Coordinates of C-alpha atoms in Angstrom, one line a residue:
M912 CA 48.3 1.9 28.8
Q913 CA 47.7 5.6 29.5
E914 CA 44.4 4.9 31.4
L915 CA 46.1 2.4 33.7
K916 CA 49.1 4.8 34.4
K917 CA 46.7 7.7 35.2
T918 CA 44.5 5.5 37.5
G919 CA 47.7 4.3 39.3
R920 CA 48.6 7.8 40.1
V921 CA 45.1 8.4 41.4
I922 CA 45.3 5.2 43.5
G923 CA 48.6 6.3 45.0
L924 CA 47.2 9.8 45.7
F925 CA 44.1 8.5 47.6
I926 CA 46.1 6.0 49.5
F927 CA 48.4 8.8 50.7
I928 CA 45.2 10.8 51.6
F929 CA 44.0 7.7 53.6
L930 CA 47.2 7.5 55.6
A931 CA 47.7 11.3 56.0
G932 CA 44.1 11.7 57.1
G933 CA 44.4 8.9 59.7
M934 CA 47.7 10.3 61.1
V935 CA 46.3 13.9 61.2
A936 CA 43.2 12.6 63.1
H937 CA 45.4 10.6 65.6
L938 CA 47.6 13.6 66.4
G939 CA 44.6 15.9 66.7
A940 CA 42.9 13.5 69.2
R941 CA 46.1 13.4 71.2
Y942 CA 46.3 17.1 71.6
G943 CA 42.4 17.5 72.2
F944 CA 41.3 18.5 68.6
Y945 CA 39.2 15.8 67.4
L946 CA 38.3 17.2 64.0
A947 CA 41.8 17.8 62.7
S948 CA 41.3 15.5 59.6
T949 CA 37.9 17.2 58.7
P950 CA 39.4 20.1 56.8
L951 CA 41.5 17.6 54.7
Y952 CA 38.5 15.7 53.6
L953 CA 36.5 18.8 53.0
A954 CA 39.4 19.9 50.7
V955 CA 39.3 16.5 48.9
L956 CA 35.6 16.7 48.3
V957 CA 35.8 20.3 47.1
V958 CA 38.5 19.3 44.6
M959 CA 36.4 16.4 43.5
I960 CA 33.4 18.6 42.9
Y961 CA 35.6 21.0 40.9
H962 CA 37.0 18.0 39.0
F963 CA 33.5 16.7 38.0
A964 CA 32.5 20.3 36.9
E965 CA 35.6 20.6 34.6
S966 CA 36.1 17.1 33.4
I967 CA 32.6 15.8 32.6
A968 CA 31.0 16.8 29.4
D969 CA 27.4 17.7 29.9
Q970 CA 25.9 14.5 28.5
G971 CA 22.3 14.7 29.6
M972 CA 22.0 14.5 33.3
L973 CA 25.5 12.8 34.0
R974 CA 27.3 16.0 35.0
R975 CA 24.6 17.4 37.3
L976 CA 24.0 14.1 39.2
L977 CA 27.7 13.6 39.8
L978 CA 28.0 17.0 41.1
L979 CA 25.0 16.2 43.4
I980 CA 27.0 13.2 44.7
G981 CA 29.9 15.5 45.5
W982 CA 27.8 18.0 47.3
C983 CA 26.0 15.2 49.3
L984 CA 29.4 13.9 50.5
L985 CA 30.5 17.4 51.4
F986 CA 27.2 17.8 53.4
H987 CA 28.0 14.4 55.2
I988 CA 31.5 15.8 56.3
F989 CA 29.8 19.1 57.3
L990 CA 27.2 17.3 59.5
R991 CA 30.0 15.5 61.2
G992 CA 31.6 18.8 62.0
L993 CA 28.5 20.0 63.5
K994 CA 28.0 17.0 65.5
Y995 CA 31.3 17.0 67.2
H996 CA 32.0 20.7 67.4
A997 CA 29.2 23.2 67.0
F998 CA 26.5 21.3 69.0
F999 CA 28.6 19.2 71.3
E1000 CA 26.7 20.2 74.3
Y1001 CA 23.1 19.5 72.9
D1002 CA 22.8 15.7 73.1
T1003 CA 19.3 15.4 71.4
L1004 CA 20.4 17.7 68.5
R1005 CA 23.7 15.7 68.1
R1006 CA 21.7 12.6 67.8
Y1007 CA 19.4 13.9 65.1
I1008 CA 22.5 15.3 63.2
W1009 CA 23.8 11.7 63.5
Y1010 CA 20.6 10.5 61.9
M1011 CA 21.0 13.1 59.2
Y1012 CA 24.2 11.3 58.2
Y1013 CA 21.9 8.9 56.4
I1014 CA 20.3 11.6 54.2
P1015 CA 23.4 11.7 51.9
I1016 CA 24.1 8.0 52.6
C1017 CA 20.6 7.2 51.1
L1018 CA 20.7 9.7 48.3
V1019 CA 24.2 9.0 46.9
P1020 CA 23.6 5.5 45.7
P1021 CA 20.4 6.1 43.5
T1022 CA 22.0 9.4 42.2
G1023 CA 25.1 7.5 41.0
F1024 CA 23.0 4.7 39.6
L1025 CA 20.7 7.2 37.7
A1026 CA 23.7 9.2 36.4
V1027 CA 25.1 6.0 34.8
L1028 CA 21.6 4.9 33.6
L1029 CA 21.1 8.2 31.8
M1030 CA 24.8 8.6 30.7
D1031 CA 24.2 7.8 26.9
E1032 CA 20.8 9.3 26.6
P1033 CA 20.2 12.4 24.4
I1034 CA 20.0 15.8 26.1
G1035 CA 16.5 16.7 27.2
K1036 CA 14.2 15.9 30.0
P1037 CA 14.8 12.5 31.4
K1038 CA 12.0 10.1 32.2
K1039 CA 10.6 11.3 35.6
K1040 CA 9.3 7.8 36.5
R1041 CA 12.8 6.5 37.1
F1042 CA 13.7 9.4 39.4
I1043 CA 10.4 9.2 41.3
V1044 CA 10.8 5.5 42.1
M1045 CA 14.5 5.6 43.1
Y1046 CA 14.2 8.7 45.2
L1047 CA 10.9 7.6 46.8
I1048 CA 12.7 4.5 48.1
A1049 CA 15.5 6.7 49.4
A1050 CA 12.9 9.0 51.1
V1051 CA 11.4 6.1 52.9
L1052 CA 14.7 4.8 54.1
M1053 CA 15.5 8.3 55.4
L1054 CA 12.2 8.6 57.1
I1055 CA 12.8 5.4 58.9
V1056 CA 16.3 6.6 60.1
M1057 CA 15.0 10.0 61.1
T1058 CA 12.1 8.5 63.2
N1059 CA 14.4 5.9 64.8
D1060 CA 13.6 7.3 68.4
L1061 CA 10.0 6.0 67.9
H1062 CA 10.8 2.4 66.8
Q1063 CA 14.6 1.9 67.1
L1064 CA 14.5 -0.2 63.8
V1065 CA 17.8 1.2 62.7
F1066 CA 19.7 1.8 66.0
R1067 CA 18.8 -0.1 69.2
F1068 CA 19.8 1.7 72.4
Y1069 CA 20.2 -1.2 75.0
A1070 CA 21.1 1.1 77.9
G1071 CA 18.5 3.7 77.2
I1072 CA 18.4 6.6 74.8
E1073 CA 20.4 8.7 77.2
K1074 CA 23.5 6.6 76.3
W1075 CA 22.7 6.5 72.6
N1076 CA 26.3 7.5 71.7
T1077 CA 28.1 4.8 73.7
T1078 CA 25.9 1.7 73.9
Y1079 CA 23.8 0.8 70.8
G1080 CA 23.2 -2.0 68.3
Y1081 CA 21.8 -2.3 64.7
G1082 CA 18.4 -3.3 63.6
I1083 CA 16.7 -4.4 60.4
G1084 CA 16.5 -0.8 59.2
F1085 CA 20.2 -0.5 59.3
A1086 CA 20.5 -3.7 57.2
A1087 CA 18.0 -2.3 54.7
V1088 CA 20.0 0.9 54.2
S1089 CA 23.2 -1.1 53.8
V1090 CA 21.7 -3.5 51.3
W1091 CA 20.2 -0.5 49.4
Q1092 CA 23.4 1.4 49.1
Y1093 CA 26.0 -1.3 48.5
G1094 CA 23.5 -3.1 46.2
L1095 CA 23.2 0.1 44.1
Y1096 CA 27.0 0.6 44.1
S1097 CA 27.5 -2.9 42.6
A1098 CA 24.7 -2.3 40.0
T1099 CA 26.3 1.0 39.1
L1100 CA 29.7 -0.6 38.4
V1101 CA 28.2 -3.4 36.4
L1102 CA 26.1 -0.9 34.4
L1103 CA 29.3 1.2 33.8
V1104 CA 31.1 -1.7 32.3
R1105 CA 28.2 -2.8 30.2
K1106 CA 27.6 0.6 28.7
C1107 CA 31.4 1.1 27.9
T1108 CA 32.1 0.4 24.2
L1109 CA 35.9 0.3 24.3
A1110 CA 37.5 -3.0 24.9
S1111 CA 40.6 -1.5 26.4
V1112 CA 38.6 0.2 29.0
K1113 CA 36.4 -2.7 29.9
R1114 CA 39.5 -4.7 30.8
L1115 CA 40.1 -2.2 33.7
W1116 CA 36.8 -2.9 35.4
W1117 CA 38.5 -4.1 38.4
L1118 CA 40.3 -0.8 39.3
P1119 CA 37.1 0.9 40.7
L1120 CA 36.8 -2.0 43.1
I1121 CA 40.0 -1.0 44.9
P1122 CA 38.4 1.7 47.0
F1123 CA 35.8 -0.9 48.3
I1124 CA 38.5 -3.5 48.9
I1125 CA 40.4 -1.1 51.1
G1126 CA 37.5 0.9 52.6
M1127 CA 34.9 -1.8 53.4
P1128 CA 37.1 -3.7 56.0
V1129 CA 37.8 -0.3 57.7
I1130 CA 34.2 0.7 57.8
I1131 CA 33.2 -2.8 59.3
F1132 CA 35.7 -2.1 62.0
C1133 CA 34.3 1.3 62.5
V1134 CA 30.7 0.3 62.4
F1135 CA 30.5 -3.0 64.2
L1136 CA 33.6 -2.9 66.4
R1137 CA 33.7 0.9 66.9
N1138 CA 37.4 0.6 67.1
N1139 CA 38.8 3.8 65.5
H1140 CA 42.5 3.4 66.5
F1141 CA 45.0 1.4 64.6
G1142 CA 48.3 2.4 66.1
I1143 CA 49.1 5.9 65.1
I1144 CA 46.2 6.1 62.6
S1145 CA 42.7 7.2 63.9
L1146 CA 39.9 6.8 61.4
S1147 CA 36.0 7.4 61.4
F1148 CA 33.2 6.0 59.5
S1149 CA 32.2 9.3 57.8
E1150 CA 35.8 10.0 56.6
I1151 CA 36.3 6.5 55.2
Y1152 CA 32.9 6.5 53.7
C1153 CA 33.5 9.9 51.8
W1154 CA 37.0 8.9 50.9
M1155 CA 35.8 5.5 49.5
L1156 CA 33.1 7.1 47.3
A1157 CA 35.4 10.0 46.1
F1158 CA 38.0 7.3 45.3
F1159 CA 35.5 5.1 43.4
W1160 CA 34.2 7.9 41.1
E1161 CA 37.8 9.3 40.4
C1162 CA 38.8 5.8 39.3
C1163 CA 35.8 5.6 37.0
L1164 CA 36.8 8.9 35.5
C1165 CA 40.5 8.0 35.1
T1166 CA 39.8 4.6 33.5
G1167 CA 37.3 6.1 31.0
L1168 CA 34.3 4.3 32.3
V1169 CA 32.7 7.8 32.8
P1170 CA 33.2 10.0 29.7
T1171 CA 35.3 13.1 30.3
N1172 CA 36.5 16.0 28.2
H1173 CA 40.1 15.9 29.1
M1174 CA 42.8 16.4 26.4
H1175 CA 40.5 18.5 24.3
G1176 CA 43.0 21.3 24.2
K1177 CA 45.8 19.0 23.0
L1178 CA 43.5 17.4 20.5
M1179 CA 42.8 20.8 19.0
N1180 CA 46.5 21.6 18.8
I1181 CA 47.5 18.5 16.9
S1182 CA 44.3 18.2 14.8
S1183 CA 44.5 19.0 11.1
M1184 CA 40.9 20.3 11.2
D1185 CA 40.3 24.0 11.7
A1186 CA 37.8 23.9 14.5
Q1187 CA 37.0 25.6 17.8
I1188 CA 34.7 24.9 20.8
A1189 CA 33.1 27.8 22.6
D1190 CA 30.9 28.1 25.8
Q1191 CA 27.2 29.2 25.7
T1192 CA 28.2 32.9 25.7
G1193 CA 30.4 32.5 22.6
R1194 CA 33.8 32.6 24.3
V1195 CA 36.2 30.3 22.6
I1196 CA 37.6 27.6 25.0
Y1197 CA 39.6 25.3 22.6
R1198 CA 40.9 26.4 19.1
S1199 CA 43.0 24.7 16.6
Q1200 CA 45.9 26.5 14.9
G1201 CA 44.2 27.1 11.6
A1202 CA 40.9 28.3 12.9
A1203 CA 39.7 31.6 11.8
D1204 CA 38.8 34.5 14.2
L1205 CA 35.1 34.4 14.5
T1206 CA 32.6 37.0 16.0
E1207 CA 30.2 36.0 18.8
E1208 CA 27.3 36.1 16.5
Q1209 CA 29.0 33.7 14.0
I1210 CA 29.8 31.2 16.8
T1211 CA 26.3 31.3 18.4
T1212 CA 24.4 31.0 15.1
P1213 CA 23.9 27.3 14.2
G1214 CA 24.1 26.5 10.6
N1215 CA 26.4 26.9 7.6
S1216 CA 27.9 30.1 6.2
M1217 CA 30.6 31.2 3.9
L1218 CA 33.9 32.6 5.2
G1219 CA 35.1 33.2 1.7
E1220 CA 35.0 31.9 -1.8
D1221 CA 36.6 28.5 -0.8
T1222 CA 35.7 28.1 2.9
I1223 CA 32.4 27.0 4.6
L1224 CA 31.9 27.6 8.3
H1225 CA 29.7 24.9 10.1
C1226 CA 28.4 25.8 13.5
I1227 CA 26.4 23.4 15.8
K1228 CA 24.9 23.5 19.3
I1229 CA 26.8 21.0 21.5
P1230 CA 26.3 20.2 25.2
G1231 CA 27.5 23.3 27.2
G1232 CA 28.2 25.6 24.2
Y1233 CA 28.9 25.5 20.5
G1234 CA 31.3 23.7 18.0
C1235 CA 32.5 25.4 14.9
W1236 CA 34.8 24.0 12.1
Q1237 CA 35.9 25.1 8.7
E1238 CA 35.6 23.2 5.5
D1239 CA 38.0 24.0 2.7
I1240 CA 36.1 23.6 -0.6
S1241 CA 38.8 25.1 -2.9
E1242 CA 39.4 21.7 -4.5
I1243 CA 35.6 21.2 -4.9
N1244 CA 35.3 24.6 -6.5
E1245 CA 38.2 23.8 -8.9
N1246 CA 36.6 20.5 -9.8
S1247 CA 33.3 22.3 -10.3
R1248 CA 35.0 24.7 -12.7
K1249 CA 36.5 21.8 -14.6
L1250 CA 33.1 20.1 -14.6
E1251 CA 31.5 23.2 -16.1
E1252 CA 34.1 23.2 -18.8
I1253 CA 33.5 19.5 -19.5
R1254 CA 29.8 20.0 -19.3
G1255 CA 30.1 22.7 -22.0
V1256 CA 32.0 20.3 -24.2
L1257 CA 29.5 17.6 -23.5
E1258 CA 26.6 19.8 -24.2
E1259 CA 28.1 20.7 -27.6
E1260 CA 28.7 17.0 -28.2
S1261 CA 25.3 16.1 -27.0
E1262 CA 23.8 18.7 -29.4
V1263 CA 25.7 17.2 -32.3
L1264 CA 24.5 13.7 -31.2
R1265 CA 21.0 14.9 -30.9
L1266 CA 21.2 16.4 -34.3
E1267 CA 22.6 13.2 -35.7
N1268 CA 19.9 11.1 -33.9
E1269 CA 17.2 13.5 -35.3
W1270 CA 18.6 13.2 -38.7
K1271 CA 18.7 9.4 -38.4
E1272 CA 15.1 9.4 -37.1
N1273 CA 14.1 11.7 -40.0
Q1274 CA 15.9 9.4 -42.3
T1275 CA 14.4 6.3 -40.8
A1276 CA 10.9 8.0 -41.1
T1277 CA 11.5 8.9 -44.6
L1278 CA 12.6 5.4 -45.5
E1279 CA 9.6 4.1 -43.8
R1280 CA 7.4 6.4 -45.6
S1281 CA 9.1 5.5 -48.9
R1282 CA 8.6 1.8 -48.1
L1283 CA 4.9 2.5 -47.3
Y1284 CA 4.5 4.4 -50.5
D1285 CA 6.2 1.7 -52.4
T1286 CA 3.9 -0.9 -50.8
I1287 CA 0.9 1.2 -51.5
A1288 CA 2.0 1.6 -55.2
S1289 CA 2.7 -2.1 -55.5
D1290 CA -0.7 -3.1 -54.0
T1291 CA -2.6 -0.7 -56.1
S1292 CA -0.6 -1.2 -59.4
V1293 CA -3.4 -3.2 -61.0
Q1294 CA -5.9 -0.4 -60.3
S1295 CA -3.4 2.2 -61.4
A1296 CA -3.0 0.3 -64.7
L1297 CA -6.7 0.0 -65.3
I1298 CA -7.0 3.7 -64.7
T1299 CA -4.5 4.4 -67.3
R1300 CA -6.1 2.0 -69.8
L1301 CA -9.6 3.4 -69.3
A1302 CA -8.3 6.9 -69.8
E1303 CA -6.7 6.0 -73.0
E1304 CA -9.8 4.3 -74.2
A1305 CA -11.9 7.3 -73.4
E1306 CA -9.5 9.5 -75.3
K1307 CA -9.7 7.3 -78.4
N1308 CA -13.5 6.7 -78.2
P1309 CA -15.5 9.7 -76.7
A1310 CA -18.6 7.5 -76.4
L1311 CA -16.9 5.8 -73.6
Y1312 CA -15.9 8.9 -71.7
E1313 CA -18.7 9.1 -69.2
K1314 CA -18.7 5.4 -68.3
N1315 CA -14.9 5.2 -68.1
A1316 CA -14.8 8.4 -66.0
R1317 CA -17.2 6.9 -63.4
T1318 CA -15.2 3.6 -63.3
I1319 CA -12.0 5.6 -62.9
C1320 CA -13.5 7.5 -59.9
F1321 CA -14.4 4.2 -58.4
L1322 CA -10.9 2.9 -58.8
G1323 CA -9.4 6.2 -57.6
A1324 CA -11.6 6.0 -54.4
Y1325 CA -10.2 2.5 -53.8
I1326 CA -6.6 3.6 -54.2
K1327 CA -7.1 6.6 -52.0
R1328 CA -8.8 4.6 -49.2
Y1329 CA -6.4 1.7 -49.4
A1330 CA -3.5 4.2 -49.0
N1331 CA -5.3 5.8 -46.0
L1332 CA -5.8 2.4 -44.3
T1333 CA -2.3 1.4 -44.9
L1334 CA -0.9 4.7 -43.3
I1335 CA -3.3 4.4 -40.3
G1336 CA -2.2 0.9 -39.7
A1337 CA 1.5 1.9 -39.9
K1338 CA 1.0 4.6 -37.4
D1339 CA -1.3 3.0 -34.8
G1340 CA -0.6 -0.7 -35.4
C1341 CA -4.2 -1.3 -36.0
V1342 CA -7.3 -0.2 -37.9
H1343 CA -10.7 0.9 -36.4
A1344 CA -13.6 -0.8 -38.0
A1345 CA -15.1 2.7 -38.6
E1346 CA -12.3 3.5 -40.9
M1347 CA -13.0 0.3 -42.8
G1348 CA -16.7 1.3 -43.0
M1349 CA -15.8 4.8 -44.3
A1350 CA -13.6 3.1 -47.0
I1351 CA -16.4 0.8 -48.2
G1352 CA -19.0 3.6 -47.9
E1353 CA -17.0 5.7 -50.3
S1354 CA -16.7 2.9 -52.9
L1355 CA -20.5 2.3 -52.6
R1356 CA -21.1 6.0 -53.4
Y1357 CA -19.1 5.7 -56.7
M1358 CA -20.8 2.5 -57.5
K1359 CA -24.1 4.3 -57.3
N1360 CA -22.9 6.6 -60.2
L1361 CA -22.7 3.4 -62.2
Q1362 CA -26.4 2.7 -61.9
I1363 CA -26.0 0.1 -59.2
Q1364 CA -28.4 0.2 -56.3
V1365 CA -26.5 0.3 -53.0
D1366 CA -27.4 0.2 -49.3
S1367 CA -25.3 -0.3 -46.3
M1368 CA -25.3 -0.5 -42.4
L1369 CA -21.7 0.1 -41.1
R1370 CA -21.8 0.1 -37.3
S1371 CA -18.9 -1.7 -35.7
D1372 CA -16.6 -0.6 -32.9
A1373 CA -14.1 -3.5 -33.4
I1374 CA -10.4 -3.0 -33.6
L1375 CA -8.9 -4.8 -36.6
K1376 CA -5.5 -6.0 -37.4
T1377 CA -3.9 -3.9 -40.2
E1378 CA -3.3 -6.9 -42.4
T1379 CA -6.8 -8.1 -41.9
A1380 CA -8.4 -4.8 -42.7
L1381 CA -6.3 -4.3 -45.8
L1382 CA -7.0 -7.9 -47.1
A1383 CA -10.8 -7.5 -46.4
Y1384 CA -10.9 -4.2 -48.3
K1385 CA -9.0 -5.7 -51.2
I1386 CA -11.4 -8.7 -51.4
V1387 CA -14.5 -6.5 -51.2
N1388 CA -13.1 -4.2 -53.9
S1389 CA -12.4 -7.3 -56.2
F1390 CA -16.0 -8.5 -55.7
F1391 CA -17.3 -5.1 -56.7
Y1392 CA -15.1 -4.3 -59.7
R1393 CA -15.1 -7.7 -61.3
N1394 CA -19.0 -7.7 -61.3
L1395 CA -19.5 -4.0 -62.3
E1396 CA -20.8 -4.9 -65.7
W1397 CA -23.8 -7.1 -64.6
M1398 CA -24.3 -6.4 -60.9
T1399 CA -27.5 -4.5 -60.2
G1400 CA -27.6 -4.2 -56.4
V1401 CA -25.3 -4.3 -53.4
Y1402 CA -26.0 -4.3 -49.7
V1403 CA -23.2 -4.1 -47.1
S1404 CA -23.3 -4.5 -43.4
L1405 CA -20.5 -4.3 -41.0
L1406 CA -21.5 -5.2 -37.4
G1407 CA -19.9 -6.5 -34.3
D1408 CA -18.1 -4.9 -31.4
A1409 CA -15.5 -7.4 -30.3
E1410 CA -15.4 -9.4 -33.5
A1411 CA -16.4 -7.6 -36.8
V1412 CA -18.4 -9.5 -39.5
L1413 CA -18.6 -8.0 -42.9
K1414 CA -21.8 -9.2 -44.8
L1415 CA -22.2 -8.6 -48.6
T1416 CA -25.5 -9.2 -50.5
L1417 CA -24.7 -9.0 -54.2
E1418 CA -27.6 -9.1 -56.7
G1419 CA -26.8 -10.2 -60.2
A1420 CA -23.1 -10.9 -59.5
S1421 CA -21.3 -14.0 -60.9
E1422 CA -20.8 -16.9 -58.5
A1423 CA -17.8 -18.1 -60.6
V1424 CA -16.1 -14.7 -60.4
C1425 CA -16.6 -14.5 -56.7
R1426 CA -15.3 -18.0 -56.1
D1427 CA -12.2 -17.0 -58.0
V1428 CA -11.7 -14.0 -55.8
I1429 CA -12.2 -16.2 -52.6
E1430 CA -9.7 -18.8 -53.8
Q1431 CA -7.2 -16.1 -54.8
Y1432 CA -7.1 -14.5 -51.3
R1433 CA -7.9 -17.6 -49.2
T1434 CA -6.2 -17.4 -45.7
D1435 CA -6.8 -18.7 -42.2
E1436 CA -6.7 -15.2 -40.8
L1437 CA -9.8 -14.1 -42.8
P1438 CA -12.4 -16.8 -43.3
V1439 CA -14.9 -16.2 -46.1
T1440 CA -18.2 -18.0 -46.7
M1441 CA -20.6 -17.6 -49.7
L1442 CA -24.2 -18.7 -50.3
A1443 CA -26.0 -18.3 -53.7
E1444 CA -29.9 -18.1 -53.9
D1445 CA -31.9 -16.9 -56.9
E1446 CA -29.2 -14.8 -58.5
I1447 CA -28.2 -13.3 -55.2
L1448 CA -24.9 -14.1 -53.4
Y1449 CA -24.6 -13.8 -49.7
I1450 CA -21.0 -13.4 -48.7
R1451 CA -19.5 -13.1 -45.2
L1452 CA -16.0 -12.1 -44.1
F1453 CA -15.2 -13.1 -40.4
M1454 CA -12.4 -10.6 -39.3
N1455 CA -10.3 -10.7 -36.1
G1456 CA -9.7 -14.5 -36.7
T1457 CA -13.3 -15.5 -36.2
E1458 CA -13.9 -19.1 -37.5
A1459 CA -16.7 -19.7 -40.0
R1460 CA -19.7 -21.6 -38.6
P1461 CA -19.8 -25.3 -39.7
E1462 CA -22.9 -25.0 -41.7
E1463 CA -21.6 -21.8 -43.5
E1464 CA -18.2 -23.6 -44.2
E1465 CA -20.2 -26.5 -45.6
N1466 CA -22.3 -24.2 -47.8
A1467 CA -19.3 -22.3 -49.0
I1468 CA -17.9 -25.6 -50.3
Q1469 CA -21.0 -26.7 -52.1
P1470 CA -21.3 -25.3 -55.7
Y1471 CA -24.4 -23.2 -56.3
S1472 CA -25.7 -22.3 -59.8
V1473 CA -26.7 -18.7 -60.5
H1474 CA -28.6 -17.2 -63.4
A1475 CA -25.9 -14.7 -64.3
D1476 CA -24.5 -15.2 -67.8
P1477 CA -21.0 -16.8 -67.3
E1478 CA -20.0 -15.7 -70.8
R1479 CA -20.3 -12.1 -70.0
T1480 CA -17.0 -10.3 -69.8
V1481 CA -15.5 -7.8 -67.5
S1482 CA -13.4 -5.2 -69.2
G1483 CA -13.0 -7.3 -72.3
K1484 CA -12.0 -10.6 -70.6
E1485 CA -13.9 -13.8 -70.6
G1486 CA -15.9 -15.4 -67.7
G1487 CA -14.9 -13.2 -64.7
A1488 CA -11.2 -13.5 -65.3
E1489 CA -9.0 -11.4 -63.0
V1490 CA -8.7 -7.8 -63.8

């Protein structure tokens, strides 16, 4: 595994630094130079800071916080140099510089923990509450250390403060600082492993423990036994502490627990995508072989633009700079051209299909109209035959001209209105009662020309079935025509909103003729009742499926005598025979 090999090289390098630093410190102490190893550790920390700056992508606060860790450790080594060299003769100042060791010691653990905590959060302002809480605790611990001369809760000077550098012990404050920092180091490693999404990297979680496995025993010897000499190797707490933390974070980078931007250049060289990455000024850092030469304005302008007829340039803002890549759309353009050609053919075919469908619709409409006209002609064939016969009679006998002409007008009005109701019903699927009323009203107007007294009240807003309306109009017309010869008066009312009721009052009409009409058109969809009193017939048609009342149904069954002469003929036929 590449990560394991890379981390192995880092482990070997830091073990070499550990041994070399100890030997340099031992030789320096022998010849009177006690800070001989300090330049080595300063160089190591400077290299670590540079490595953080170059290797870590700017993911939120991660890069800045890890750089802060590096500078804190560098400050720690710098304080050690001041204590043992610059201010060696100032005892009190040296003691406070020693206390200042714990400024980076208290700052580094929360900084590392926050860096990992914010590692996968989007770029922007982090939540200030986390920083305030973590650094407030660190500030309290630093204050306790810096005021140790007042309470000696961190370092206890058993032989007096004058011998602070040779005889001292540790108090509860030192334990709090130790628990704080090493507890956060453990939490940081656990959080790193939990946030990692690569199973191959998670299996290497134990590698960052190696610096603590090596460094902690040495630190215990340095702190509690204050024995800094192991044969030819001389070590100090500050050097081991900084070495251990630098070693820990380098292991995290090498294993991949902390995301880095290594191998981007190699990725660009082997990538088939024409892409490039630039810094915030537009200077290209990584570029693939097929990437086009772009101007600074093109790189630093996020969005999409055309580099030619077949190439789209995509530019986006990324952490630390800009990313650009080219998209070849030549195949898409070729497919678009083919689609345009196909679309043209399809449009022509669609136009042909539209014309065919339009012709079929027109043909269907024509056939439907023809069917309706045939139906109307069939339903009004009797009236048409009567009109022909009456016209022939008038032509042969001029004395019948006026009478037959009025009768022909009555029959023509029926044919016209019946056709109109049929067409309305075919179009709308229903017939309004007002249309029915106008049809009956026109028939009544022509009956008035035949010296028959008529009156009507046609006020209904009901919606009728087409079949019901046509049948009702046919029955009413049969009542009228078959009784034209002897009927003297007619009153018609059409009332009802939801359910229409058509009432006929026929004076002088033949009961027998009307019963024949009722029997001829009897149906459950249109109940009809009739009552005869003193040569007057009261007829009701219940439309919309309204059932007849029981007493009316009973009266419709009972025979009633009328004074109309049953021997009178209608158009030359006996006793009310069907016309």
